[in-house]
Structure formats: C-alpha cells, structure tokens
mmCIF file of C-alpha atoms in Angstrom:
data_model
loop_
_atom_site.group_PDB
_atom_site.id
_atom_site.type_symbol
_atom_site.label_atom_id
_atom_site.label_comp_id
_atom_site.label_asym_id
_atom_site.label_seq_id
_atom_site.Cartn_x
_atom_site.Cartn_y
_atom_site.Cartn_z
ATOM 1 C CA MET A 1 -0.383 -0.105 0.044
ATOM 2 C CA SER A 2 1.295 3.397 -1.001
ATOM 3 C CA ALA A 3 1.983 6.180 1.904
ATOM 4 C CA SER A 4 -1.125 7.924 0.939
ATOM 5 C CA GLY A 5 -3.164 5.012 0.878
ATOM 6 C CA LEU A 6 -2.041 4.073 4.224
ATOM 7 C CA HIS A 7 -2.451 7.684 5.427
ATOM 8 C CA ALA A 8 -6.124 7.688 4.046
ATOM 9 C CA TYR A 9 -6.350 4.219 5.633
ATOM 10 C CA CYS A 10 -5.599 6.109 9.709
ATOM 11 C CA LEU A 11 -8.169 8.992 8.823
ATOM 12 C CA VAL A 12 -10.898 6.726 8.723
ATOM 13 C CA ARG A 13 -11.093 4.025 10.825
ATOM 14 C CA PRO A 14 -11.740 4.563 14.313
ATOM 15 C CA VAL A 15 -8.840 4.876 17.074
ATOM 16 C CA ALA A 16 -9.347 1.853 18.358
ATOM 17 C CA ASP A 17 -8.604 0.035 15.191
ATOM 18 C CA PHE A 18 -4.734 1.244 15.378
ATOM 19 C CA GLN A 19 -4.333 -1.672 17.273
ATOM 20 C CA SER A 20 -6.034 -4.063 15.392
ATOM 21 C CA GLN A 21 -4.307 -6.994 13.792
ATOM 22 C CA PRO A 22 -5.469 -6.387 10.974
ATOM 23 C CA TYR A 23 -3.869 -2.884 10.899
ATOM 24 C CA ARG A 24 -0.815 -4.039 11.641
ATOM 25 C CA ARG A 25 -0.493 -6.613 9.019
ATOM 26 C CA ARG A 26 -0.792 -3.413 6.793
ATOM 27 C CA MET A 27 1.807 -1.024 8.069
ATOM 28 C CA ARG A 28 4.848 -3.322 7.668
ATOM 29 C CA PRO A 29 8.726 -2.406 7.509
ATOM 30 C CA PRO A 30 10.811 -3.493 4.728
ATOM 31 C CA GLU A 31 12.479 -6.743 5.507
ATOM 32 C CA THR A 32 15.807 -5.222 4.796
ATOM 33 C CA LEU A 33 17.349 -2.412 5.502
ATOM 34 C CA GLU A 34 20.642 -1.395 4.207
ATOM 35 C CA THR A 35 23.196 1.132 5.416
ATOM 36 C CA GLU A 36 26.838 2.022 4.225
ATOM 37 C CA ARG A 37 27.972 -0.807 6.958
ATOM 38 C CA LEU A 38 25.032 -3.130 7.877
ATOM 39 C CA ARG A 39 22.378 -5.379 6.328
ATOM 40 C CA LEU A 40 19.109 -5.894 8.310
ATOM 41 C CA ARG A 41 17.468 -8.399 8.029
ATOM 42 C CA PRO A 42 14.674 -10.659 9.569
ATOM 43 C CA VAL A 43 16.120 -12.693 12.151
ATOM 44 C CA ARG A 44 15.726 -16.149 11.515
ATOM 45 C CA ARG A 45 16.185 -19.595 13.011
ATOM 46 C CA SER A 46 19.304 -20.205 11.310
ATOM 47 C CA ASP A 47 20.717 -17.587 13.948
ATOM 48 C CA ALA A 48 20.134 -19.401 17.376
ATOM 49 C CA GLY A 49 23.917 -19.903 17.555
ATOM 50 C CA ASP A 50 24.802 -16.462 16.942
ATOM 51 C CA ILE A 51 21.974 -15.268 19.376
ATOM 52 C CA PHE A 52 23.117 -17.327 22.080
ATOM 53 C CA GLY A 53 26.444 -16.008 22.014
ATOM 54 C CA TYR A 54 25.168 -12.540 22.907
ATOM 55 C CA ALA A 55 22.546 -13.410 25.363
ATOM 56 C CA SER A 56 24.605 -15.592 27.336
ATOM 57 C CA ALA A 57 27.529 -13.269 27.598
ATOM 58 C CA VAL A 58 27.193 -10.776 31.128
ATOM 59 C CA PRO A 59 28.330 -7.581 29.676
ATOM 60 C CA SER A 60 25.675 -7.730 27.195
ATOM 61 C CA THR A 61 23.030 -8.630 28.614
ATOM 62 C CA ARG A 62 23.603 -6.642 32.384
ATOM 63 C CA PHE A 63 20.524 -4.028 31.831
ATOM 64 C CA MET A 64 18.847 -6.842 29.436
ATOM 65 C CA PRO A 65 14.738 -7.354 30.789
ATOM 66 C CA PHE A 66 15.353 -10.979 29.668
ATOM 67 C CA PRO A 67 17.376 -13.606 31.686
ATOM 68 C CA ARG A 68 20.439 -14.477 30.698
ATOM 69 C CA HIS A 69 20.689 -17.370 28.109
ATOM 70 C CA CYS A 70 21.477 -20.716 29.972
ATOM 71 C CA ASN A 71 21.699 -23.105 26.415
ATOM 72 C CA VAL A 72 21.165 -22.069 22.611
ATOM 73 C CA ALA A 73 17.585 -24.038 23.712
ATOM 74 C CA ALA A 74 16.790 -20.580 24.394
ATOM 75 C CA SER A 75 18.269 -18.788 22.011
ATOM 76 C CA LEU A 76 16.568 -20.951 19.425
ATOM 77 C CA ALA A 77 12.757 -19.894 20.847
ATOM 78 C CA PHE A 78 13.878 -16.375 20.885
ATOM 79 C CA ALA A 79 15.262 -17.013 16.979
ATOM 80 C CA GLU A 80 11.643 -19.125 17.134
ATOM 81 C CA ARG A 81 10.005 -15.566 18.878
ATOM 82 C CA CYS A 82 11.036 -13.237 15.964
ATOM 83 C CA GLU A 83 10.006 -15.461 13.028
ATOM 84 C CA SER A 84 6.017 -15.438 14.603
ATOM 85 C CA GLN A 85 6.578 -11.697 14.934
ATOM 86 C CA TRP A 86 7.454 -10.913 11.579
ATOM 87 C CA ALA A 87 4.244 -13.170 10.563
ATOM 88 C CA SER A 88 2.192 -11.804 12.806
ATOM 89 C CA GLY A 89 3.075 -8.063 12.537
ATOM 90 C CA ALA A 90 3.175 -7.905 16.498
ATOM 91 C CA SER A 91 6.897 -6.994 15.749
ATOM 92 C CA PHE A 92 9.700 -6.948 13.457
ATOM 93 C CA PRO A 93 13.215 -8.064 15.076
ATOM 94 C CA TRP A 94 16.349 -7.730 12.543
ATOM 95 C CA ALA A 95 19.150 -9.078 12.531
ATOM 96 C CA VAL A 96 22.150 -6.638 12.345
ATOM 97 C CA ILE A 97 24.794 -8.456 10.043
ATOM 98 C CA GLU A 98 28.053 -6.067 9.242
ATOM 99 C CA LYS A 99 28.101 -6.043 5.216
ATOM 100 C CA ALA A 100 31.958 -6.535 4.512
ATOM 101 C CA SER A 101 32.555 -9.418 7.019
ATOM 102 C CA GLY A 102 28.961 -11.653 7.325
ATOM 103 C CA ARG A 103 28.849 -11.292 10.347
ATOM 104 C CA PHE A 104 26.687 -11.363 13.281
ATOM 105 C CA LEU A 105 26.731 -8.295 15.523
ATOM 106 C CA GLY A 106 22.729 -7.891 16.992
ATOM 107 C CA VAL A 107 19.638 -7.786 17.211
ATOM 108 C CA ILE A 108 17.474 -4.900 16.859
ATOM 109 C CA GLU A 109 13.415 -4.906 17.266
ATOM 110 C CA LEU A 110 10.621 -2.194 15.682
ATOM 111 C CA ARG A 111 7.065 -2.315 17.311
ATOM 112 C CA LEU A 112 4.508 0.122 15.599
ATOM 113 C CA SER A 113 1.399 0.737 17.771
ATOM 114 C CA PRO A 114 0.387 4.513 15.751
ATOM 115 C CA PRO A 115 0.688 6.719 16.507
ATOM 116 C CA LYS A 116 3.920 6.119 18.059
ATOM 117 C CA ALA A 117 6.366 3.422 17.426
ATOM 118 C CA ASP A 118 8.953 1.975 19.839
ATOM 119 C CA PHE A 119 12.526 -0.016 19.704
ATOM 120 C CA GLY A 120 15.425 -1.941 21.467
ATOM 121 C CA TYR A 121 18.439 -3.512 20.956
ATOM 122 C CA ILE A 122 21.142 -5.630 21.931
ATOM 123 C CA PHE A 123 24.662 -5.634 20.466
ATOM 124 C CA GLY A 124 27.617 -8.221 21.350
ATOM 125 C CA GLU A 125 30.077 -6.804 23.153
ATOM 126 C CA ALA A 126 32.917 -7.576 20.552
ATOM 127 C CA SER A 127 31.127 -4.587 18.340
ATOM 128 C CA TRP A 128 30.882 -2.101 20.872
ATOM 129 C CA GLY A 129 32.672 1.274 20.321
ATOM 130 C CA ARG A 130 32.582 1.367 16.612
ATOM 131 C CA GLY A 131 29.050 2.726 16.207
ATOM 132 C CA PHE A 132 27.225 0.182 14.493
ATOM 133 C CA ALA A 133 24.240 0.376 17.253
ATOM 134 C CA THR A 134 24.090 4.414 16.111
ATOM 135 C CA GLU A 135 23.704 3.204 12.628
ATOM 136 C CA ALA A 136 21.391 0.840 12.979
ATOM 137 C CA ALA A 137 19.058 2.641 15.050
ATOM 138 C CA CYS A 138 19.317 5.871 12.737
ATOM 139 C CA THR A 139 17.742 3.670 10.348
ATOM 140 C CA VAL A 140 15.703 2.068 12.120
ATOM 141 C CA VAL A 141 13.785 5.284 13.202
ATOM 142 C CA ALA A 142 14.405 6.956 10.208
ATOM 143 C CA TRP A 143 11.938 4.725 8.672
ATOM 144 C CA ALA A 144 9.910 4.664 11.443
ATOM 145 C CA ILE A 145 9.451 8.188 12.074
ATOM 146 C CA ALA A 146 8.409 9.235 8.493
ATOM 147 C CA GLN A 147 5.594 7.140 7.998
ATOM 148 C CA PRO A 148 2.659 9.111 7.980
ATOM 149 C CA PRO A 149 0.572 7.709 10.522
ATOM 150 C CA ILE A 150 3.978 7.160 12.958
ATOM 151 C CA PHE A 151 4.634 10.937 15.300
ATOM 152 C CA ARG A 152 6.640 9.622 18.267
ATOM 153 C CA VAL A 153 9.446 6.985 18.134
ATOM 154 C CA TRP A 154 10.134 5.711 22.014
ATOM 155 C CA ALA A 155 12.877 4.218 23.584
ATOM 156 C CA THR A 156 14.046 3.317 27.249
ATOM 157 C CA CYS A 157 17.314 2.301 28.910
ATOM 158 C CA HIS A 158 18.874 1.742 31.827
ATOM 159 C CA PRO A 159 20.106 5.232 33.772
ATOM 160 C CA ASP A 160 23.237 4.059 34.055
ATOM 161 C CA ASN A 161 23.776 2.555 30.578
ATOM 162 C CA ALA A 162 25.413 5.662 29.207
ATOM 163 C CA ALA A 163 26.464 4.153 26.398
ATOM 164 C CA SER A 164 22.630 3.054 25.407
ATOM 165 C CA ALA A 165 21.744 6.687 25.837
ATOM 166 C CA ALA A 166 24.110 8.277 23.627
ATOM 167 C CA VAL A 167 23.251 6.299 20.837
ATOM 168 C CA LEU A 168 19.591 7.229 21.201
ATOM 169 C CA ARG A 169 20.563 10.593 21.523
ATOM 170 C CA LYS A 170 22.912 10.225 18.407
ATOM 171 C CA ALA A 171 19.507 9.020 16.364
ATOM 172 C CA GLY A 172 17.618 11.926 17.151
ATOM 173 C CA LEU A 173 15.798 11.564 20.741
ATOM 174 C CA SER A 174 15.588 13.673 23.237
ATOM 175 C CA HIS A 175 15.223 12.934 27.418
ATOM 176 C CA GLU A 176 11.820 13.414 28.273
ATOM 177 C CA ALA A 177 11.541 10.935 31.587
ATOM 178 C CA THR A 178 12.934 8.859 34.055
ATOM 179 C CA LEU A 179 10.360 6.355 34.686
ATOM 180 C CA GLU A 180 10.458 4.946 38.132
ATOM 181 C CA ASN A 181 9.081 1.240 38.627
ATOM 182 C CA TRP A 182 9.321 0.602 34.656
ATOM 183 C CA GLU A 183 10.828 -2.931 33.953
ATOM 184 C CA ALA A 184 11.955 -5.953 35.662
ATOM 185 C CA ARG A 185 16.050 -6.033 35.137
ATOM 186 C CA PRO A 186 16.825 -9.749 36.053
ATOM 187 C CA GLN A 187 21.089 -9.469 35.715
ATOM 188 C CA LEU A 188 20.351 -6.119 38.296
ATOM 189 C CA GLY A 189 17.893 -8.021 40.786
ATOM 190 C CA GLU A 190 15.609 -5.059 39.946
ATOM 191 C CA LEU A 191 12.105 -6.878 39.884
ATOM 192 C CA ALA A 192 10.877 -2.744 38.481
ATOM 193 C CA GLY A 193 13.793 -1.062 38.396
ATOM 194 C CA PRO A 194 14.299 3.143 36.377
ATOM 195 C CA SER A 195 14.591 3.496 32.825
ATOM 196 C CA HIS A 196 15.506 7.169 30.726
ATOM 197 C CA PHE A 197 12.651 7.382 28.497
ATOM 198 C CA TYR A 198 13.683 9.125 25.125
ATOM 199 C CA ALA A 199 12.028 10.180 22.318
ATOM 200 C CA ARG A 200 11.962 11.627 18.578
ATOM 201 C CA THR A 201 8.211 13.349 17.523
ATOM 202 C CA ARG A 202 6.917 15.279 14.941
ATOM 203 C CA SER A 203 3.669 16.922 14.629
ATOM 204 C CA PRO A 204 0.401 16.152 13.478
ATOM 205 C CA ASN A 205 -0.104 19.182 11.622
ATOM 206 C CA GLY A 206 3.310 19.205 9.529
#
C-alpha cells in the first residue's frame, strides 16, 4: 500500500482499530534495511548460535529485561518467536549483519502501535564502540518517523547505561523523563527498575 493510501486508511478508521491485528499487517517495514556498513534482515532460526553468543554473555545482558540465556535452546526459542512476530506483524526484529564480514552483530526490534512506535536493541560486546548500534538505530528511527501514522518513536534505557543513552541521542531522540518502577532487569536483581525515557516526535499538524 502506498504512503498516501495508508494515510487515508488511518483517517477513516476508528482510533480503536489502530491496535487491531489487521491494521498492523497493513503497516510493515521493509524486511531488509541497508546502511553504509550494515544489512538488517529478519531474525531466523539459524541465528540461534549467534544469538546465544551475546544473550549468554555477562556484559551485553547486564541491563536487559530478559534472563541471561543458559543454553542454545533458549536462543532458538527467541529466534522462533522473532519469526512468529514477523509473520503476525506484532513486531519486527532484525538481525544486524556487518556487510564487509557477514558477521552477526546483534538484534534491533521495532514495534508499531500508531500513533507511536518503539524499539530496542542488543549488540554483542565485540561490536561495541564502532558506531554499529547508532547506525542501525538511526536507520530504524528514520524509517518509522517517516510513516504517516507515526508521530512518536520512543525507547528506554537504564539510567546507568550511558552508552545506550548516547546511541538514542545520536539517533535523534531526546530525554523526556525518568520512569520509576518501569522494567524488570533480572541480571541487576531489579523487579521494577527505573528507565530513562527518550523520544523523537513530529507534529501531526505538519
């Protein structure tokens, strides 16, 4: 569907329909996004071993809301869930691949819920400090905020996660608030820990 057709659909459908599964199936990002150094494509089951590489590691999972993976079976279950999410349109998890080497770097996931969208990401420690997370985040944010029904793109990070906060700022998001009791973080022993809330917005009035 063209951008104009999607915009017209949004104008005539009730607000409640924005949350409906049929609507979400109508609004889908490209399966492949490319930047100068990266290729983003849907996570697949064959990625389980690479996923386990970061999801079982202490540094990369420190601030994550999921329990650290103890075996490849947990990573395979996550990969299968990613395939299911793409199929249903509930969310869109991309594997982030370095073009030059073909190396699997991490995962970035977008969720569309007009008039807003949110995203999250995780990268293996070996890829830190080279701007890969920023490059991937900028691409996903740029696509999302350009969609006619989306006026806010947001993400959160732990207050101590300075590197992730820097990525969000470089992707054009601004700090709006610190939310208390926002998210569980098993590795930190937090049942309901705080999060910095970042967002990029545009006016519905143009």
